[in-house]
């Protein structure tokens, strides 16, 4: 039986992972991690002190010296071994993720570890391809331009894709020859430790991947640390601004994967079922706690009523409940605090002039009363200015808005400070491309949503982020170019 098999599992106090092993924190402080399905404490977790973060940096510096000097093929083999172990331990780590995050097993067993392992596999395959450039200057010399790793890099994770974020950030960093320190979100600290175990078991040298636990203070220690060369955050826009300001004190590079309020635009000629299928996934997967979700659904008037009429029953049919039940599609929200924030938006929507189609309340099942559950909600006939239409809810609340023509809908879709994602549904090939190009967002899907193979870049325009994750572009974020100019003749003085 799986060690983390059900919602009543409790675990011993969790430590930090530094230098290839578990170590005690020195702060004397601990915090609780809580099961979102029951609000019972899973375990205590030790909070890192500044001294612990300094130890992690020292271990990462030692690890960097070994890792960056290792032949490319050996590094590839170690990362591929980690992929193999992750796939072997998929269900075990998925159960732990479900326990800690409340995400249904139907998701964690098929997506979270799977997609992270794919990412590591993708970057492992690129290690030998990290070559530079050569410039010939006949009669005077030549220059070689090569990529070098940055050194010690750090990642700060959000709670919605805990282990996947740890993999998405560490995979390109390690592939480029860096070492890494990861701080999981305080709400979901458990699975990053399993990733650390996996990397060590795969043969990653000690100190190349470390986990420091704790709240925002540990994040600040990383952002401000003078021996950390790069910080990659997934979190809210406000946190991104703070991390960028802290990183500026040592001029370290930043990658910011932040929030969104993305539009889905459904034209009259769209395939109705496809559009509804994608809209459901784009709003209710992971109980709506997905940064790229398409929560502003603009539907052209000719299709509008048919769309809303079909969407309601499809949404009410989604099975909500114990995330350990393999048939459940919607689990609890991450915490009581986040649940009350989401319920505040539900209340605002109910009090508004929007048409309440379904959801937005506690489920009927009394067995779920202790968890942070809310039924997936749809509000139609929304107004662009309503708070729940403009602000990131990060919960299962879909706003449906009618529109008349392309120019109008593009203006409304782009009228936001966010720019993470978007989608267009139409059978008109030219319009699909025109609209996809005009949506101001880093990722736009045509007749689809949230497809993210490892090879394509992911990230935000405007205040949704800075830099990209995934794809080749990320290699530029985790390396620096060194130019070496070789003079073949005598050096002539200019004066
Ligand atoms: P937060 O911004 O609250 O936290 C993210 C991480 O930053 C946590 O580990 C947090 O620590 C840490 N942190 C908080 N304050 C600071 C600080 N001043 N300095 C350094 N670190 C800090 O985000 P959530 O965890 O609530 O995640 C939800 C948000 O993440 C949403 O806005 C969502 O859109 C976004 N997100 C973006 C994604 C993307 O790829 N674009 C993907 C997934 C989520 P702690 O919480 O432990 O105190």
PDB file of C-alpha atoms in Angstrom, residues 18-220:
ATOM      1  CA  UNK A  18      21.345  20.434   1.941  1.00  0.00           C
ATOM      2  CA  UNK A  19      24.516  18.941   0.500  1.00  0.00           C
ATOM      3  CA  UNK A  20      22.871  15.691  -0.597  1.00  0.00           C
ATOM      4  CA  UNK A  21      21.227  14.810   2.739  1.00  0.00           C
ATOM      5  CA  UNK A  22      18.532  15.752   5.199  1.00  0.00           C
ATOM      6  CA  UNK A  23      19.703  18.216   7.862  1.00  0.00           C
ATOM      7  CA  UNK A  24      18.006  19.938  10.780  1.00  0.00           C
ATOM      8  CA  UNK A  25      17.287  23.642  10.489  1.00  0.00           C
ATOM      9  CA  UNK A  26      18.923  25.851  13.120  1.00  0.00           C
ATOM     10  CA  UNK A  27      16.133  28.418  13.506  1.00  0.00           C
ATOM     11  CA  UNK A  28      14.296  26.453  16.186  1.00  0.00           C
ATOM     12  CA  UNK A  29      11.107  27.410  14.312  1.00  0.00           C
ATOM     13  CA  UNK A  30       8.706  25.029  12.643  1.00  0.00           C
ATOM     14  CA  UNK A  31       5.486  25.488  10.685  1.00  0.00           C
ATOM     15  CA  UNK A  32       2.614  23.141   9.938  1.00  0.00           C
ATOM     16  CA  UNK A  33       1.624  21.804   6.568  1.00  0.00           C
ATOM     17  CA  UNK A  34      -2.093  21.114   6.405  1.00  0.00           C
ATOM     18  CA  UNK A  35      -4.183  18.734   4.331  1.00  0.00           C
ATOM     19  CA  UNK A  36      -6.613  20.911   2.322  1.00  0.00           C
ATOM     20  CA  UNK A  37      -9.177  18.079   2.158  1.00  0.00           C
ATOM     21  CA  UNK A  38      -9.534  17.823   5.950  1.00  0.00           C
ATOM     22  CA  UNK A  39      -7.646  20.779   7.447  1.00  0.00           C
ATOM     23  CA  UNK A  40      -5.762  18.285   9.615  1.00  0.00           C
ATOM     24  CA  UNK A  41      -2.057  18.833  10.202  1.00  0.00           C
ATOM     25  CA  UNK A  42       0.058  16.464   8.094  1.00  0.00           C
ATOM     26  CA  UNK A  43       3.311  17.348   9.853  1.00  0.00           C
ATOM     27  CA  UNK A  44       5.615  20.060  11.153  1.00  0.00           C
ATOM     28  CA  UNK A  45       8.289  21.424   8.842  1.00  0.00           C
ATOM     29  CA  UNK A  46      11.505  23.078   9.979  1.00  0.00           C
ATOM     30  CA  UNK A  47      11.960  26.695   8.931  1.00  0.00           C
ATOM     31  CA  UNK A  48      15.410  27.604   7.554  1.00  0.00           C
ATOM     32  CA  UNK A  49      17.435  30.351   9.219  1.00  0.00           C
ATOM     33  CA  UNK A  50      19.840  32.744   7.478  1.00  0.00           C
ATOM     34  CA  UNK A  51      22.635  30.407   8.605  1.00  0.00           C
ATOM     35  CA  UNK A  52      20.880  27.462   6.949  1.00  0.00           C
ATOM     36  CA  UNK A  53      20.485  29.408   3.720  1.00  0.00           C
ATOM     37  CA  UNK A  54      24.193  30.308   3.892  1.00  0.00           C
ATOM     38  CA  UNK A  55      24.961  26.601   4.393  1.00  0.00           C
ATOM     39  CA  UNK A  56      22.828  25.749   1.365  1.00  0.00           C
ATOM     40  CA  UNK A  57      24.718  28.338  -0.687  1.00  0.00           C
ATOM     41  CA  UNK A  58      28.074  26.923   0.460  1.00  0.00           C
ATOM     42  CA  UNK A  59      26.927  23.391  -0.408  1.00  0.00           C
ATOM     43  CA  UNK A  60      25.665  24.635  -3.781  1.00  0.00           C
ATOM     44  CA  UNK A  61      29.011  26.322  -4.482  1.00  0.00           C
ATOM     45  CA  UNK A  62      30.831  23.066  -3.741  1.00  0.00           C
ATOM     46  CA  UNK A  63      28.319  21.144  -5.853  1.00  0.00           C
ATOM     47  CA  UNK A  64      28.717  23.632  -8.687  1.00  0.00           C
ATOM     48  CA  UNK A  65      32.477  23.084  -8.810  1.00  0.00           C
ATOM     49  CA  UNK A  66      31.948  19.349  -9.350  1.00  0.00           C
ATOM     50  CA  UNK A  67      28.875  19.488 -11.602  1.00  0.00           C
ATOM     51  CA  UNK A  68      30.043  22.227 -13.954  1.00  0.00           C
ATOM     52  CA  UNK A  69      33.320  20.365 -14.540  1.00  0.00           C
ATOM     53  CA  UNK A  70      31.631  17.048 -15.306  1.00  0.00           C
ATOM     54  CA  UNK A  71      31.545  15.870 -18.958  1.00  0.00           C
ATOM     55  CA  UNK A  72      28.279  16.662 -20.698  1.00  0.00           C
ATOM     56  CA  UNK A  73      27.378  13.034 -21.364  1.00  0.00           C
ATOM     57  CA  UNK A  74      27.804  12.158 -17.703  1.00  0.00           C
ATOM     58  CA  UNK A  75      25.496  14.991 -16.672  1.00  0.00           C
ATOM     59  CA  UNK A  76      22.986  13.838 -19.285  1.00  0.00           C
ATOM     60  CA  UNK A  77      23.081  10.296 -17.926  1.00  0.00           C
ATOM     61  CA  UNK A  78      22.488  11.501 -14.338  1.00  0.00           C
ATOM     62  CA  UNK A  79      19.515  13.633 -15.343  1.00  0.00           C
ATOM     63  CA  UNK A  80      18.042  10.784 -17.394  1.00  0.00           C
ATOM     64  CA  UNK A  81      18.483   8.475 -14.414  1.00  0.00           C
ATOM     65  CA  UNK A  82      16.495  10.987 -12.343  1.00  0.00           C
ATOM     66  CA  UNK A  83      13.746  10.808 -14.980  1.00  0.00           C
ATOM     67  CA  UNK A  84      13.703   7.024 -14.713  1.00  0.00           C
ATOM     68  CA  UNK A  85      13.419   7.136 -10.904  1.00  0.00           C
ATOM     69  CA  UNK A  86      10.717   9.794 -11.046  1.00  0.00           C
ATOM     70  CA  UNK A  87       8.675   7.568 -13.345  1.00  0.00           C
ATOM     71  CA  UNK A  88       9.193   4.600 -11.008  1.00  0.00           C
ATOM     72  CA  UNK A  89       8.163   6.684  -7.983  1.00  0.00           C
ATOM     73  CA  UNK A  90       5.387   8.523  -9.854  1.00  0.00           C
ATOM     74  CA  UNK A  91       2.434   7.187  -7.868  1.00  0.00           C
ATOM     75  CA  UNK A  92       4.114   7.530  -4.496  1.00  0.00           C
ATOM     76  CA  UNK A  93       5.103  11.171  -5.123  1.00  0.00           C
ATOM     77  CA  UNK A  94       1.683  11.864  -6.653  1.00  0.00           C
ATOM     78  CA  UNK A  95      -0.042  10.603  -3.502  1.00  0.00           C
ATOM     79  CA  UNK A  96       2.132  12.860  -1.368  1.00  0.00           C
ATOM     80  CA  UNK A  97       1.324  15.804  -3.646  1.00  0.00           C
ATOM     81  CA  UNK A  98      -2.387  15.047  -3.327  1.00  0.00           C
ATOM     82  CA  UNK A  99      -2.086  14.884   0.455  1.00  0.00           C
ATOM     83  CA  UNK A 100      -0.264  18.216   0.657  1.00  0.00           C
ATOM     84  CA  UNK A 101      -1.988  20.204  -2.098  1.00  0.00           C
ATOM     85  CA  UNK A 102      -5.481  18.695  -2.340  1.00  0.00           C
ATOM     86  CA  UNK A 103      -5.047  18.221  -6.091  1.00  0.00           C
ATOM     87  CA  UNK A 104      -6.956  15.115  -7.221  1.00  0.00           C
ATOM     88  CA  UNK A 105      -5.017  11.906  -7.787  1.00  0.00           C
ATOM     89  CA  UNK A 106      -6.524  11.886 -11.280  1.00  0.00           C
ATOM     90  CA  UNK A 107      -4.265  14.905 -11.937  1.00  0.00           C
ATOM     91  CA  UNK A 108      -1.182  14.254  -9.823  1.00  0.00           C
ATOM     92  CA  UNK A 109      -0.692  10.693 -11.071  1.00  0.00           C
ATOM     93  CA  UNK A 110      -0.974  11.718 -14.720  1.00  0.00           C
ATOM     94  CA  UNK A 111       0.354  15.259 -15.000  1.00  0.00           C
ATOM     95  CA  UNK A 112       2.399  16.781 -12.183  1.00  0.00           C
ATOM     96  CA  UNK A 113       5.327  14.370 -11.977  1.00  0.00           C
ATOM     97  CA  UNK A 114       4.903  13.159 -15.556  1.00  0.00           C
ATOM     98  CA  UNK A 115       5.262  16.636 -17.033  1.00  0.00           C
ATOM     99  CA  UNK A 116       8.142  17.531 -14.713  1.00  0.00           C
ATOM    100  CA  UNK A 117      10.011  14.365 -15.650  1.00  0.00           C
ATOM    101  CA  UNK A 118       9.417  15.145 -19.341  1.00  0.00           C
ATOM    102  CA  UNK A 119      10.980  18.532 -18.736  1.00  0.00           C
ATOM    103  CA  UNK A 120      14.089  17.017 -17.157  1.00  0.00           C
ATOM    104  CA  UNK A 121      14.321  14.554 -20.041  1.00  0.00           C
ATOM    105  CA  UNK A 122      14.055  17.373 -22.582  1.00  0.00           C
ATOM    106  CA  UNK A 123      16.830  19.424 -20.965  1.00  0.00           C
ATOM    107  CA  UNK A 124      19.020  16.365 -20.339  1.00  0.00           C
ATOM    108  CA  UNK A 125      18.978  15.827 -24.095  1.00  0.00           C
ATOM    109  CA  UNK A 126      20.139  19.380 -24.737  1.00  0.00           C
ATOM    110  CA  UNK A 127      23.246  19.305 -22.554  1.00  0.00           C
ATOM    111  CA  UNK A 128      25.559  18.199 -25.350  1.00  0.00           C
ATOM    112  CA  UNK A 129      24.019  20.810 -27.639  1.00  0.00           C
ATOM    113  CA  UNK A 130      25.094  23.740 -25.457  1.00  0.00           C
ATOM    114  CA  UNK A 131      27.705  24.955 -27.886  1.00  0.00           C
ATOM    115  CA  UNK A 132      28.950  28.406 -28.734  1.00  0.00           C
ATOM    116  CA  UNK A 133      30.040  30.369 -31.787  1.00  0.00           C
ATOM    117  CA  UNK A 134      33.294  30.933 -33.624  1.00  0.00           C
ATOM    118  CA  UNK A 135      34.251  34.148 -35.436  1.00  0.00           C
ATOM    119  CA  UNK A 136      37.176  34.313 -37.829  1.00  0.00           C
ATOM    120  CA  UNK A 137      39.049  37.599 -38.406  1.00  0.00           C
ATOM    121  CA  UNK A 138      41.499  36.653 -41.170  1.00  0.00           C
ATOM    122  CA  UNK A 139      45.021  37.928 -40.627  1.00  0.00           C
ATOM    123  CA  UNK A 140      44.336  39.248 -37.124  1.00  0.00           C
ATOM    124  CA  UNK A 141      42.740  36.541 -34.995  1.00  0.00           C
ATOM    125  CA  UNK A 142      39.555  34.813 -34.011  1.00  0.00           C
ATOM    126  CA  UNK A 143      36.972  34.870 -31.275  1.00  0.00           C
ATOM    127  CA  UNK A 144      35.089  32.109 -29.583  1.00  0.00           C
ATOM    128  CA  UNK A 145      31.845  32.834 -27.815  1.00  0.00           C
ATOM    129  CA  UNK A 146      30.707  30.224 -25.359  1.00  0.00           C
ATOM    130  CA  UNK A 147      28.012  29.691 -22.799  1.00  0.00           C
ATOM    131  CA  UNK A 148      29.039  29.424 -19.177  1.00  0.00           C
ATOM    132  CA  UNK A 149      26.773  28.537 -16.275  1.00  0.00           C
ATOM    133  CA  UNK A 150      25.862  31.283 -13.813  1.00  0.00           C
ATOM    134  CA  UNK A 151      26.835  29.414 -10.643  1.00  0.00           C
ATOM    135  CA  UNK A 152      24.378  29.049  -7.770  1.00  0.00           C
ATOM    136  CA  UNK A 153      20.787  29.667  -8.872  1.00  0.00           C
ATOM    137  CA  UNK A 154      17.634  29.628  -6.760  1.00  0.00           C
ATOM    138  CA  UNK A 155      13.944  28.992  -7.259  1.00  0.00           C
ATOM    139  CA  UNK A 156      10.937  30.062  -5.207  1.00  0.00           C
ATOM    140  CA  UNK A 157       7.798  28.024  -5.824  1.00  0.00           C
ATOM    141  CA  UNK A 158       4.047  28.595  -5.658  1.00  0.00           C
ATOM    142  CA  UNK A 159       1.710  26.047  -4.076  1.00  0.00           C
ATOM    143  CA  UNK A 160      -0.405  25.075  -7.076  1.00  0.00           C
ATOM    144  CA  UNK A 161       2.122  22.853  -8.911  1.00  0.00           C
ATOM    145  CA  UNK A 162       4.646  22.221  -6.141  1.00  0.00           C
ATOM    146  CA  UNK A 163       6.827  19.428  -7.494  1.00  0.00           C
ATOM    147  CA  UNK A 164       6.294  20.334 -11.130  1.00  0.00           C
ATOM    148  CA  UNK A 165       7.525  23.890 -10.488  1.00  0.00           C
ATOM    149  CA  UNK A 166      10.610  22.499  -8.702  1.00  0.00           C
ATOM    150  CA  UNK A 167      11.340  20.407 -11.798  1.00  0.00           C
ATOM    151  CA  UNK A 168      10.530  23.111 -14.338  1.00  0.00           C
ATOM    152  CA  UNK A 169      12.982  25.438 -12.616  1.00  0.00           C
ATOM    153  CA  UNK A 170      15.768  23.028 -11.734  1.00  0.00           C
ATOM    154  CA  UNK A 171      15.854  21.111 -15.047  1.00  0.00           C
ATOM    155  CA  UNK A 172      17.186  23.913 -17.274  1.00  0.00           C
ATOM    156  CA  UNK A 173      19.345  25.305 -14.465  1.00  0.00           C
ATOM    157  CA  UNK A 174      21.075  21.969 -13.919  1.00  0.00           C
ATOM    158  CA  UNK A 175      21.319  21.227 -17.644  1.00  0.00           C
ATOM    159  CA  UNK A 176      23.265  24.458 -18.043  1.00  0.00           C
ATOM    160  CA  UNK A 177      25.738  23.337 -15.365  1.00  0.00           C
ATOM    161  CA  UNK A 178      24.433  25.405 -12.447  1.00  0.00           C
ATOM    162  CA  UNK A 179      23.622  24.248  -8.946  1.00  0.00           C
ATOM    163  CA  UNK A 180      20.239  25.024  -7.426  1.00  0.00           C
ATOM    164  CA  UNK A 181      18.494  25.916  -4.170  1.00  0.00           C
ATOM    165  CA  UNK A 182      14.710  25.584  -4.108  1.00  0.00           C
ATOM    166  CA  UNK A 183      12.263  27.059  -1.636  1.00  0.00           C
ATOM    167  CA  UNK A 184       8.831  25.477  -1.927  1.00  0.00           C
ATOM    168  CA  UNK A 185       5.737  27.438  -0.898  1.00  0.00           C
ATOM    169  CA  UNK A 186       5.134  27.112   2.822  1.00  0.00           C
ATOM    170  CA  UNK A 187       1.702  25.593   2.049  1.00  0.00           C
ATOM    171  CA  UNK A 188       3.161  22.696   0.009  1.00  0.00           C
ATOM    172  CA  UNK A 189       6.653  21.866   1.259  1.00  0.00           C
ATOM    173  CA  UNK A 190       6.701  18.072   0.979  1.00  0.00           C
ATOM    174  CA  UNK A 191       7.292  16.892  -2.582  1.00  0.00           C
ATOM    175  CA  UNK A 192      10.344  19.039  -3.384  1.00  0.00           C
ATOM    176  CA  UNK A 193      12.150  16.947  -0.756  1.00  0.00           C
ATOM    177  CA  UNK A 194      11.279  13.821  -2.749  1.00  0.00           C
ATOM    178  CA  UNK A 195      12.736  15.435  -5.853  1.00  0.00           C
ATOM    179  CA  UNK A 196      15.943  16.077  -3.897  1.00  0.00           C
ATOM    180  CA  UNK A 197      16.035  12.394  -2.912  1.00  0.00           C
ATOM    181  CA  UNK A 198      15.521  11.388  -6.540  1.00  0.00           C
ATOM    182  CA  UNK A 199      18.332  13.620  -7.807  1.00  0.00           C
ATOM    183  CA  UNK A 200      20.718  12.225  -5.187  1.00  0.00           C
ATOM    184  CA  UNK A 201      19.714   8.641  -5.977  1.00  0.00           C
ATOM    185  CA  UNK A 202      20.347   9.377  -9.659  1.00  0.00           C
ATOM    186  CA  UNK A 203      23.937  10.359  -8.895  1.00  0.00           C
ATOM    187  CA  UNK A 204      23.687  14.151  -8.823  1.00  0.00           C
ATOM    188  CA  UNK A 205      26.720  15.340  -6.852  1.00  0.00           C
ATOM    189  CA  UNK A 206      25.980  16.533  -3.321  1.00  0.00           C
ATOM    190  CA  UNK A 207      24.952  20.178  -3.116  1.00  0.00           C
ATOM    191  CA  UNK A 208      23.804  20.503  -6.721  1.00  0.00           C
ATOM    192  CA  UNK A 209      20.126  20.500  -5.663  1.00  0.00           C
ATOM    193  CA  UNK A 210      19.117  21.723  -2.207  1.00  0.00           C
ATOM    194  CA  UNK A 211      15.780  22.456  -0.546  1.00  0.00           C
ATOM    195  CA  UNK A 212      15.351  25.151   2.087  1.00  0.00           C
ATOM    196  CA  UNK A 213      11.961  25.336   3.762  1.00  0.00           C
ATOM    197  CA  UNK A 214      10.084  28.285   5.156  1.00  0.00           C
ATOM    198  CA  UNK A 215       7.884  31.271   4.490  1.00  0.00           C
ATOM    199  CA  UNK A 216       8.525  34.475   2.549  1.00  0.00           C
ATOM    200  CA  UNK A 217      11.502  35.309   4.796  1.00  0.00           C
ATOM    201  CA  UNK A 218      13.459  32.432   3.287  1.00  0.00           C
ATOM    202  CA  UNK A 219      12.456  33.654  -0.162  1.00  0.00           C
ATOM    203  CA  UNK A 220      13.877  37.069   0.732  1.00  0.00           C
TER     204      UNK A 220
END
